[in-house]
Amino acid sequence: MGDVISTHLDESRRHYISEKTGKVLGEFCQFYEEQYGVALFNSVRYEIEGNGGPQAQLLHRKVPLEDRVIISGNLFQYVEENKKWRNRFSVVPHNYGLVLYENKLAYDRGIQPRIVLNSAGYKILTSLDQYLDLVNSSLPGTAPKSGNAPILKCPTQFPLILWHPYSRHYYFCVMTGKEQDKWRAVFQDCVRHCNNGIPEDSKVEAPAFTDAVRMYRQSKEQYGTWDMLCGNEVQVLSNLVMEELVPELKNMIAPKLKGKAQERQRLWIQISDAVYRLAYDQIKAHYDAVVTKCELERPRMESTIRTDMDQIITAKEHLASKIRAFVLPKAEICVRNHVQPYIPSILEALMIPTSQGFAEVREVFFKEVTDMNMNVINESGMEKLGEYMEKLSQLAFHPVKMQSCYEKMDQLKLEGLQQRFDVSSASVFKQRAQILMRQQMDDAVHTFGTLLHQELAKMLGKEELCKSIQRILERVLKKYDYDSSTVRKKFFREALLQITIPFLLKKLAPTCKGELPKFQELIFEDFDNFILVENTYEEVVLQSVMKDIMQAVKEAAVQRKHNLYRDSMVMHNSDPNLHLLGEGMPIDWEEEFGSQPDSDPSAEKRRRARQVVSVIHDDEGALPYEAGAEVLMHQVSQEEPGSEELEACPALASPGSPDSVQGIRGMLVKEFCVETPVPAREEAKEPLTNGTIVQQSGSSEEHGVEGAAQKAEEGPGSLEHSVQHDAGSLGPVNPGVEEQEAKPAMPASPAEPPALTAASLLAEGGVEVNRHEPNDKETGEEVSTQAHAEKVEPAQPATENSAGATENSAGATENSAGTTENSEGVQTQF
């Protein structure tokens, strides 16, 4: 950990951290084992009784990003170990782990990456002022005096900082504002995806875990939403432990930190990160053991549930009736006085930005399909259809194009309600709505592609193809309107419950909590694994407010401005064979309808990963890259004494290619990070934990050289289209009555052919699959064997040319061992 860290985290303090972590884990695991049985019973009961909701009209695909790379390109990263800025080739693969390579050549050759970061729990900051505000608040009493040098100096005006309350921070910068906006959108997508790290398709483990976390926090008198319930299970538990550890460690360690304010802040960030890593390792081992124990018990428990289902249900209903008689009168008074008056205002605050976001999803989908249709007509018909459809199929995962949809949720403000209802942050609801937007967009795109593929079997001409695309678009928009209404109403109900139930439990605790143990005698001993008094009590409290929430959402559906269907509106599946179509093989549009030459072997095609977002940059208003390099070098030499050279300084490059690099001068240095899994290609690497990846140089002669010859962005000229958004706040319709659906008004075709917009930001393919990329199975971090990496003196760089970030890298030499002769990837524990 280094001498300074070891001094502040000596043996006695490490022992204290281990004991505290073990105590929290012991209490949590008791809750988890209890909730596991309840979750298993609920899962089996749901399986037997069914009771599903409305059938979705749109198709859903399970693996939309298979063999995909979201984006790749160059970023400058600040390396804390030597206080220098280095150029990194950055890749975001299908599972949204940020992977940093030494350079493009290292990526092409499959060399072990320098860093693999799981961004769960991070915030993306785009200014040093934002960052310094958070840093100053993390260690009270250390704010530097005015005029003092800040904790970090960025050589450009466009920083990107990843901040975490407990773990290590990461510092990047780019050369232009457009690059900053693009990478910020990508990083936010990574955070959003990684925060949602507990798989929703797990019907037992996921609810057992989340309920156990909630029960544990309530036992500590902590009610309300928790914005650090993000990441995978081990990350969430690490946050839970750190929430209790950090205040105590601050009192013990902060007074003993020496130096200026900036140095004390830097030390505290390192100490907090070291504690987080220690806790993470201990938690992972303990939690895995508890999960294994519960899985071994599952067959026996499930057998009992299926055998005695009726008796368990009867016993639970008897217990609920007794608790209801005791709790419900008090709960109803509390709801009437403290919750009911605020439900409409909470719902309105949620509905306005959410409905605008889903309307924007509809508009973006309509515009992209219409642009594609016009381009197919004005160009070469079927010859370009495969290319356009391939790009359209990944629209939901294009962070830049989806940004206008996500930004609508930034309007969500709950300040007036946060203190009353103990809502720590609105980010929980923002990210959930944004994930639902992305899912609805992907479902709409996938349904459109499936229907179009079926229609193309008729071998249509250009005019017939245009009309077919238009008809299919109208059908899909109808289905989208219905599904988005259903999804939003469910989101509103869940959000209202998430806000109000913890408030009610806290209000009722003084009068009800102490009386609950007496109801334990009503549960048969054989069934006490599946029926808990605490869970039944919460269900009764939920019932006390559920009627008001359902009524509020029902009334909101009548208001046309929200584009919600009434609950009585039942849209029967108008395409009975559509879901059968969705079960077929995924469509490879480029291979089936594209115009690529056949010289590329099919085996080579399978090895390549297509890129969702291109790294095309707009050089308008940007510094010439060589001038930008001089500025970087000059600033670093002035601001960082002892750092005369910028570690990755771009040299002469062609205009309009800000990522182009002719030479990289630097040395391989030790880097520590909290990471996502990164399996080597064929070698069986041990699974990454929340550990460190360290790259060690065995020779000062090994230097990668990157070329990033970029394409210039295509010019503006996208079509403007108006569309009727109102999905129809339909009048009362009884179930089974013929549906009424609003059809969008389609614009007339312009006289001049529109500029191609559907393909303006998407990559043109050709990034190899065989990379060291994060594993889908977990979003924690991985480790290898070596503990330290030695620093070596920089030597003169070798100069090579490599392919640009958007070019095919099929010709890059693969290194089966994942290393070069002079450089090897080493992963270490915390």
GROMACS .gro file of C-alpha atoms in nm, residues 459-823:
model
  365
  459MET     CA    1  -3.845  -0.933  -5.275
  460LEU     CA    2  -3.994  -0.583  -5.294
  461GLY     CA    3  -3.892  -0.309  -5.533
  462LYS     CA    4  -3.778   0.033  -5.414
  463GLU     CA    5  -4.127   0.191  -5.408
  464GLU     CA    6  -4.290  -0.109  -5.244
  465LEU     CA    7  -4.008  -0.121  -4.989
  466CYS     CA    8  -4.071   0.243  -4.897
  467LYS     CA    9  -4.442   0.182  -4.843
  468SER     CA   10  -4.374  -0.133  -4.642
  469ILE     CA   11  -4.132   0.048  -4.414
  470GLN     CA   12  -4.394   0.319  -4.359
  471ARG     CA   13  -4.668   0.066  -4.275
  472ILE     CA   14  -4.445  -0.128  -4.037
  473LEU     CA   15  -4.337   0.194  -3.866
  474GLU     CA   16  -4.700   0.285  -3.797
  475ARG     CA   17  -4.770  -0.061  -3.654
  476VAL     CA   18  -4.465  -0.048  -3.428
  477LEU     CA   19  -4.551   0.302  -3.304
  478LYS     CA   20  -4.895   0.179  -3.196
  479LYS     CA   21  -4.736  -0.106  -3.007
  480TYR     CA   22  -4.481   0.130  -2.854
  481ASP     CA   23  -4.756   0.365  -2.733
  482TYR     CA   24  -4.932   0.081  -2.556
  483ASP     CA   25  -4.621  -0.076  -2.404
  484SER     CA   26  -4.470   0.255  -2.294
  485SER     CA   27  -4.796   0.342  -2.120
  486THR     CA   28  -4.792   0.012  -1.933
  487VAL     CA   29  -4.425   0.049  -1.839
  488ARG     CA   30  -4.468   0.407  -1.717
  489LYS     CA   31  -4.771   0.329  -1.502
  490LYS     CA   32  -4.583   0.043  -1.338
  491PHE     CA   33  -4.284   0.273  -1.283
  492PHE     CA   34  -4.504   0.538  -1.122
  493ARG     CA   35  -4.664   0.287  -0.885
  494GLU     CA   36  -4.328   0.141  -0.783
  495ALA     CA   37  -4.173   0.485  -0.734
  496LEU     CA   38  -4.463   0.604  -0.517
  497LEU     CA   39  -4.435   0.292  -0.303
  498GLN     CA   40  -4.059   0.334  -0.279
  499ILE     CA   41  -4.108   0.688  -0.152
  500THR     CA   42  -4.403   0.641   0.082
  501ILE     CA   43  -4.360   0.293   0.239
  502PRO     CA   44  -4.031   0.369   0.422
  503PHE     CA   45  -4.190   0.692   0.551
  504LEU     CA   46  -4.493   0.500   0.684
  505LEU     CA   47  -4.277   0.231   0.843
  506LYS     CA   48  -4.073   0.496   1.021
  507LYS     CA   49  -4.389   0.675   1.143
  508LEU     CA   50  -4.550   0.353   1.266
  509ALA     CA   51  -4.235   0.203   1.422
  510PRO     CA   52  -4.275   0.360   1.771
  511THR     CA   53  -4.626   0.219   1.818
  512CYS     CA   54  -4.618  -0.103   1.612
  513LYS     CA   55  -4.263  -0.239   1.591
  514GLY     CA   56  -4.242  -0.345   1.955
  515GLU     CA   57  -4.567  -0.543   1.934
  516LEU     CA   58  -4.471  -0.757   1.635
  517PRO     CA   59  -4.284  -1.036   1.820
  518LYS     CA   60  -4.607  -1.152   1.986
  519PHE     CA   61  -4.740  -1.258   1.643
  520GLN     CA   62  -4.453  -1.505   1.599
  521GLU     CA   63  -4.646  -1.775   1.787
  522LEU     CA   64  -4.906  -1.779   1.507
  523ILE     CA   65  -4.654  -1.932   1.264
  524PHE     CA   66  -4.607  -2.309   1.256
  525GLU     CA   67  -4.249  -2.413   1.313
  526ASP     CA   68  -4.245  -2.606   0.983
  527PHE     CA   69  -4.332  -2.288   0.792
  528ASP     CA   70  -4.118  -2.029   0.970
  529ASN     CA   71  -3.865  -2.035   0.684
  530PHE     CA   72  -4.130  -1.905   0.444
  531ILE     CA   73  -4.341  -1.672   0.660
  532LEU     CA   74  -4.188  -1.380   0.848
  533VAL     CA   75  -4.380  -1.145   1.076
  534GLU     CA   76  -4.176  -0.844   0.959
  535ASN     CA   77  -4.251  -0.908   0.589
  536THR     CA   78  -4.621  -0.966   0.655
  537TYR     CA   79  -4.636  -0.643   0.856
  538GLU     CA   80  -4.483  -0.451   0.563
  539GLU     CA   81  -4.736  -0.605   0.324
  540VAL     CA   82  -5.019  -0.479   0.545
  541VAL     CA   83  -4.868  -0.128   0.549
  542LEU     CA   84  -4.834  -0.145   0.170
  543GLN     CA   85  -5.202  -0.237   0.137
  544SER     CA   86  -5.297   0.067   0.343
  545VAL     CA   87  -5.158   0.307   0.082
  546MET     CA   88  -5.186   0.100  -0.236
  547LYS     CA   89  -5.548   0.195  -0.302
  548ASP     CA   90  -5.465   0.568  -0.300
  549ILE     CA   91  -5.165   0.514  -0.530
  550MET     CA   92  -5.365   0.307  -0.778
  551GLN     CA   93  -5.641   0.568  -0.781
  552ALA     CA   94  -5.393   0.852  -0.840
  553VAL     CA   95  -5.231   0.672  -1.136
  554LYS     CA   96  -5.575   0.585  -1.276
  555GLU     CA   97  -5.683   0.948  -1.263
  556ALA     CA   98  -5.360   1.057  -1.428
  557ALA     CA   99  -5.432   0.825  -1.721
  558VAL     CA  100  -5.739   1.035  -1.800
  559GLN     CA  101  -5.525   1.346  -1.859
  560ARG     CA  102  -5.435   1.354  -2.227
  561LYS     CA  103  -5.109   1.541  -2.167
  562HIS     CA  104  -4.944   1.229  -2.020
  563ASN     CA  105  -5.027   0.996  -2.316
  564LEU     CA  106  -5.132   0.710  -2.089
  565TYR     CA  107  -5.385   0.443  -2.175
  566ARG     CA  108  -5.668   0.386  -1.931
  567ASP     CA  109  -5.644   0.074  -1.717
  568SER     CA  110  -5.964  -0.051  -1.881
  569MET     CA  111  -5.798  -0.037  -2.223
  570VAL     CA  112  -5.694  -0.387  -2.327
  571MET     CA  113  -5.496  -0.411  -2.646
  572HIS     CA  114  -5.523  -0.767  -2.760
  573ASN     CA  115  -5.226  -0.900  -2.950
  574SER     CA  116  -5.303  -0.796  -3.307
  575ASP     CA  117  -5.007  -0.998  -3.440
  576PRO     CA  118  -5.051  -1.348  -3.296
  577ASN     CA  119  -4.752  -1.484  -3.488
  578LEU     CA  120  -4.521  -1.196  -3.404
  579HIS     CA  121  -4.380  -1.352  -3.088
  580LEU     CA  122  -4.309  -1.670  -3.282
  581LEU     CA  123  -4.103  -1.461  -3.525
  582GLY     CA  124  -3.910  -1.314  -3.234
  583GLU     CA  125  -3.794  -1.658  -3.126
  584GLY     CA  126  -3.593  -1.713  -3.443
  585MET     CA  127  -3.224  -1.661  -3.503
  586PRO     CA  128  -3.092  -1.304  -3.471
  587ILE     CA  129  -3.084  -1.115  -3.800
  588ASP     CA  130  -2.741  -1.023  -3.937
  589TRP     CA  131  -2.840  -0.738  -4.164
  590GLU     CA  132  -2.495  -0.664  -4.303
  591GLU     CA  133  -2.427  -1.024  -4.394
  592GLU     CA  134  -2.772  -1.088  -4.542
  593PHE     CA  135  -2.842  -0.759  -4.720
  594GLY     CA  136  -2.513  -0.570  -4.706
  595SER     CA  137  -2.285  -0.500  -4.997
  596GLN     CA  138  -1.953  -0.599  -4.843
  597PRO     CA  139  -1.713  -0.796  -5.066
  598ASP     CA  140  -1.711  -1.168  -5.019
  599SER     CA  141  -1.334  -1.178  -4.992
  600ASP     CA  142  -1.355  -1.158  -4.614
  601PRO     CA  143  -1.385  -1.514  -4.485
  602SER     CA  144  -1.687  -1.590  -4.269
  603ALA     CA  145  -1.461  -1.710  -3.989
  604GLU     CA  146  -1.291  -1.371  -3.987
  605LYS     CA  147  -1.628  -1.195  -3.975
  606ARG     CA  148  -1.725  -1.387  -3.667
  607ARG     CA  149  -1.406  -1.277  -3.495
  608ARG     CA  150  -1.484  -0.911  -3.543
  609ALA     CA  151  -1.691  -0.700  -3.309
  610ARG     CA  152  -1.897  -0.420  -3.457
  611GLN     CA  153  -1.880  -0.083  -3.288
  612VAL     CA  154  -2.200   0.094  -3.183
  613VAL     CA  155  -2.060   0.448  -3.153
  614SER     CA  156  -1.797   0.582  -3.388
  615VAL     CA  157  -1.501   0.788  -3.278
  616ILE     CA  158  -1.558   1.049  -3.546
  617HIS     CA  159  -1.462   1.390  -3.412
  618ASP     CA  160  -1.560   1.738  -3.521
  619ASP     CA  161  -1.254   1.959  -3.531
  620GLU     CA  162  -1.454   2.280  -3.554
  621GLY     CA  163  -1.322   2.523  -3.299
  622ALA     CA  164  -1.055   2.281  -3.180
  623LEU     CA  165  -0.686   2.348  -3.149
  624PRO     CA  166  -0.465   2.196  -3.417
  625TYR     CA  167  -0.349   1.878  -3.254
  626GLU     CA  168   0.020   1.961  -3.257
  627ALA     CA  169  -0.058   2.302  -3.104
  628GLY     CA  170  -0.273   2.129  -2.846
  629ALA     CA  171   0.018   1.901  -2.763
  630GLU     CA  172   0.247   2.197  -2.713
  631VAL     CA  173  -0.004   2.356  -2.476
  632LEU     CA  174  -0.032   2.031  -2.281
  633MET     CA  175   0.342   1.991  -2.250
  634HIS     CA  176   0.393   2.355  -2.154
  635GLN     CA  177   0.121   2.348  -1.887
  636VAL     CA  178   0.235   2.024  -1.736
  637SER     CA  179   0.597   2.138  -1.724
  638GLN     CA  180   0.487   2.453  -1.540
  639GLU     CA  181   0.227   2.303  -1.308
  640GLU     CA  182   0.390   1.975  -1.214
  641PRO     CA  183   0.748   2.024  -1.096
  642GLY     CA  184   0.949   1.717  -1.186
  643SER     CA  185   0.708   1.625  -1.468
  644GLU     CA  186   0.884   1.785  -1.762
  645GLU     CA  187   0.728   1.563  -2.023
  646LEU     CA  188   0.369   1.481  -2.103
  647GLU     CA  189   0.369   1.105  -2.107
  648ALA     CA  190   0.157   1.069  -2.416
  649CYS     CA  191   0.210   1.376  -2.628
  650PRO     CA  192   0.062   1.371  -2.977
  651ALA     CA  193   0.295   1.494  -3.247
  652LEU     CA  194   0.228   1.599  -3.602
  653ALA     CA  195  -0.119   1.491  -3.711
  654SER     CA  196  -0.348   1.564  -3.994
  655PRO     CA  197  -0.610   1.833  -3.932
  656GLY     CA  198  -0.943   1.707  -3.814
  657SER     CA  199  -0.797   1.403  -3.642
  658PRO     CA  200  -0.755   1.508  -3.279
  659ASP     CA  201  -0.694   1.152  -3.169
  660SER     CA  202  -0.410   1.092  -3.415
  661VAL     CA  203  -0.079   1.015  -3.248
  662GLN     CA  204   0.251   0.979  -3.430
  663GLY     CA  205   0.466   0.897  -3.128
  664ILE     CA  206   0.409   0.804  -2.767
  665ARG     CA  207   0.689   0.855  -2.525
  666GLY     CA  208   0.657   0.712  -2.175
  667MET     CA  209   0.721   0.429  -1.946
  668LEU     CA  210   0.499   0.156  -1.816
  669VAL     CA  211   0.409   0.239  -1.459
  670LYS     CA  212   0.223   0.065  -1.185
  671GLU     CA  213  -0.148   0.148  -1.175
  672PHE     CA  214  -0.401   0.039  -0.920
  673CYS     CA  215  -0.771   0.035  -0.983
  674VAL     CA  216  -1.105  -0.096  -0.869
  675GLU     CA  217  -1.214  -0.297  -1.165
  676THR     CA  218  -1.459  -0.505  -1.366
  677PRO     CA  219  -1.373  -0.858  -1.477
  678VAL     CA  220  -1.140  -0.900  -1.770
  679PRO     CA  221  -1.083  -1.253  -1.886
  680ALA     CA  222  -0.789  -1.324  -2.112
  681ARG     CA  223  -0.879  -1.478  -2.443
  682GLU     CA  224  -0.824  -1.845  -2.434
  683GLU     CA  225  -0.646  -1.862  -2.101
  684ALA     CA  226  -0.865  -1.934  -1.802
  685LYS     CA  227  -0.807  -1.633  -1.581
  686GLU     CA  228  -0.940  -1.641  -1.227
  687PRO     CA  229  -1.252  -1.422  -1.195
  688LEU     CA  230  -1.185  -1.056  -1.134
  689THR     CA  231  -1.279  -0.925  -0.796
  690ASN     CA  232  -1.287  -0.562  -0.702
  691GLY     CA  233  -0.908  -0.566  -0.724
  692THR     CA  234  -0.626  -0.412  -0.912
  693ILE     CA  235  -0.484  -0.462  -1.254
  694VAL     CA  236  -0.119  -0.376  -1.279
  695GLN     CA  237   0.088  -0.360  -1.596
  696GLN     CA  238   0.458  -0.424  -1.549
  697SER     CA  239   0.726  -0.345  -1.801
  698GLY     CA  240   1.009  -0.588  -1.830
  699SER     CA  241   1.212  -0.361  -2.055
  700SER     CA  242   1.242   0.009  -2.112
  701GLU     CA  243   1.238  -0.053  -2.487
  702GLU     CA  244   0.870  -0.154  -2.506
  703HIS     CA  245   0.662   0.139  -2.613
  704GLY     CA  246   0.333   0.117  -2.808
  705VAL     CA  247   0.263   0.367  -3.075
  706GLU     CA  248  -0.092   0.454  -3.171
  707GLY     CA  249  -0.240   0.593  -3.479
  708ALA     CA  250  -0.600   0.700  -3.465
  709ALA     CA  251  -0.678   0.820  -3.814
  710GLN     CA  252  -1.036   0.930  -3.764
  711LYS     CA  253  -1.310   1.003  -4.009
  712ALA     CA  254  -1.457   1.352  -4.018
  713GLU     CA  255  -1.814   1.372  -3.904
  714GLU     CA  256  -2.074   1.384  -4.170
  715GLY     CA  257  -2.231   1.721  -4.219
  716PRO     CA  258  -2.563   1.837  -4.085
  717GLY     CA  259  -2.881   1.816  -4.278
  718SER     CA  260  -3.112   1.584  -4.094
  719LEU     CA  261  -3.478   1.580  -4.173
  720GLU     CA  262  -3.728   1.764  -3.960
  721HIS     CA  263  -4.046   1.567  -3.900
  722SER     CA  264  -4.350   1.642  -3.694
  723VAL     CA  265  -4.542   1.356  -3.540
  724GLN     CA  266  -4.855   1.339  -3.335
  725HIS     CA  267  -4.735   1.220  -2.992
  726ASP     CA  268  -5.069   1.176  -2.827
  727ALA     CA  269  -5.109   0.800  -2.793
  728GLY     CA  270  -5.470   0.862  -2.712
  729SER     CA  271  -5.612   0.913  -2.368
  730LEU     CA  272  -5.900   0.700  -2.472
  731GLY     CA  273  -6.246   0.714  -2.332
  732PRO     CA  274  -6.373   0.437  -2.106
  733VAL     CA  275  -6.340   0.105  -2.278
  734ASN     CA  276  -6.438  -0.225  -2.127
  735PRO     CA  277  -6.203  -0.522  -2.154
  736GLY     CA  278  -6.254  -0.693  -2.486
  737VAL     CA  279  -6.389  -0.384  -2.663
  738GLU     CA  280  -6.218  -0.299  -2.991
  739GLU     CA  281  -5.907  -0.091  -2.938
  740GLN     CA  282  -5.873   0.275  -3.034
  741GLU     CA  283  -5.524   0.381  -3.126
  742ALA     CA  284  -5.384   0.717  -3.233
  743LYS     CA  285  -5.197   0.707  -3.561
  744PRO     CA  286  -4.909   0.946  -3.615
  745ALA     CA  287  -4.939   1.202  -3.889
  746MET     CA  288  -4.667   1.126  -4.140
  747PRO     CA  289  -4.486   1.417  -4.309
  748ALA     CA  290  -4.463   1.455  -4.682
  749SER     CA  291  -4.135   1.367  -4.844
  750PRO     CA  292  -3.913   1.670  -4.910
  751ALA     CA  293  -3.826   1.762  -5.264
  752GLU     CA  294  -3.452   1.731  -5.210
  753PRO     CA  295  -3.293   1.415  -5.077
  754PRO     CA  296  -3.203   1.453  -4.708
  755ALA     CA  297  -2.853   1.419  -4.574
  756LEU     CA  298  -2.773   1.081  -4.425
  757THR     CA  299  -2.829   1.109  -4.052
  758ALA     CA  300  -2.898   0.755  -3.944
  759ALA     CA  301  -2.536   0.664  -3.999
  760SER     CA  302  -2.369   0.986  -3.886
  761LEU     CA  303  -2.234   0.859  -3.557
  762LEU     CA  304  -2.239   0.482  -3.591
  763ALA     CA  305  -1.917   0.297  -3.655
  764GLU     CA  306  -1.851   0.122  -3.979
  765GLY     CA  307  -1.760  -0.202  -3.811
  766GLY     CA  308  -1.446  -0.402  -3.803
  767VAL     CA  309  -1.315  -0.414  -3.447
  768GLU     CA  310  -1.180  -0.750  -3.346
  769VAL     CA  311  -1.358  -0.966  -3.095
  770ASN     CA  312  -1.061  -1.142  -2.946
  771ARG     CA  313  -0.984  -0.886  -2.678
  772HIS     CA  314  -0.934  -0.882  -2.308
  773GLU     CA  315  -1.280  -0.754  -2.223
  774PRO     CA  316  -1.485  -0.763  -1.904
  775ASN     CA  317  -1.685  -1.068  -1.821
  776ASP     CA  318  -2.066  -1.053  -1.812
  777LYS     CA  319  -2.098  -1.279  -1.511
  778GLU     CA  320  -2.007  -1.017  -1.256
  779THR     CA  321  -1.920  -0.650  -1.251
  780GLY     CA  322  -1.673  -0.665  -0.971
  781GLU     CA  323  -1.302  -0.675  -1.022
  782GLU     CA  324  -1.044  -0.940  -1.105
  783VAL     CA  325  -0.702  -1.015  -0.981
  784SER     CA  326  -0.392  -1.204  -1.083
  785THR     CA  327  -0.076  -1.294  -0.919
  786GLN     CA  328   0.188  -1.027  -0.893
  787ALA     CA  329   0.176  -0.766  -0.619
  788HIS     CA  330   0.400  -0.488  -0.743
  789ALA     CA  331   0.524  -0.342  -1.070
  790GLU     CA  332   0.865  -0.180  -1.087
  791LYS     CA  333   0.913   0.158  -1.245
  792VAL     CA  334   1.168   0.184  -1.522
  793GLU     CA  335   1.343   0.480  -1.675
  794PRO     CA  336   1.186   0.606  -1.999
  795ALA     CA  337   1.369   0.531  -2.318
  796GLN     CA  338   1.336   0.668  -2.666
  797PRO     CA  339   1.006   0.550  -2.812
  798ALA     CA  340   0.978   0.319  -3.104
  799THR     CA  341   0.753   0.450  -3.374
  800GLU     CA  342   0.497   0.237  -3.548
  801ASN     CA  343   0.175   0.297  -3.728
  802SER     CA  344  -0.145   0.132  -3.618
  803ALA     CA  345  -0.496   0.137  -3.746
  804GLY     CA  346  -0.736   0.415  -3.640
  805ALA     CA  347  -1.002   0.357  -3.383
  806THR     CA  348  -1.272   0.314  -3.642
  807GLU     CA  349  -1.072   0.103  -3.889
  808ASN     CA  350  -1.075  -0.272  -3.913
  809SER     CA  351  -0.804  -0.430  -3.706
  810ALA     CA  352  -0.828  -0.777  -3.855
  811GLY     CA  353  -0.468  -0.768  -3.959
  812ALA     CA  354  -0.331  -0.699  -3.612
  813THR     CA  355  -0.104  -0.974  -3.485
  814GLU     CA  356  -0.266  -1.183  -3.215
  815ASN     CA  357  -0.054  -1.278  -2.917
  816SER     CA  358  -0.191  -1.602  -2.781
  817ALA     CA  359  -0.037  -1.551  -2.441
  818GLY     CA  360  -0.184  -1.203  -2.416
  819THR     CA  361   0.159  -1.046  -2.370
  820THR     CA  362   0.455  -0.922  -2.569
  821GLU     CA  363   0.812  -1.022  -2.508
  822ASN     CA  364   0.890  -0.703  -2.324
  823SER     CA  365   0.560  -0.638  -2.145
   0.00000   0.00000   0.00000
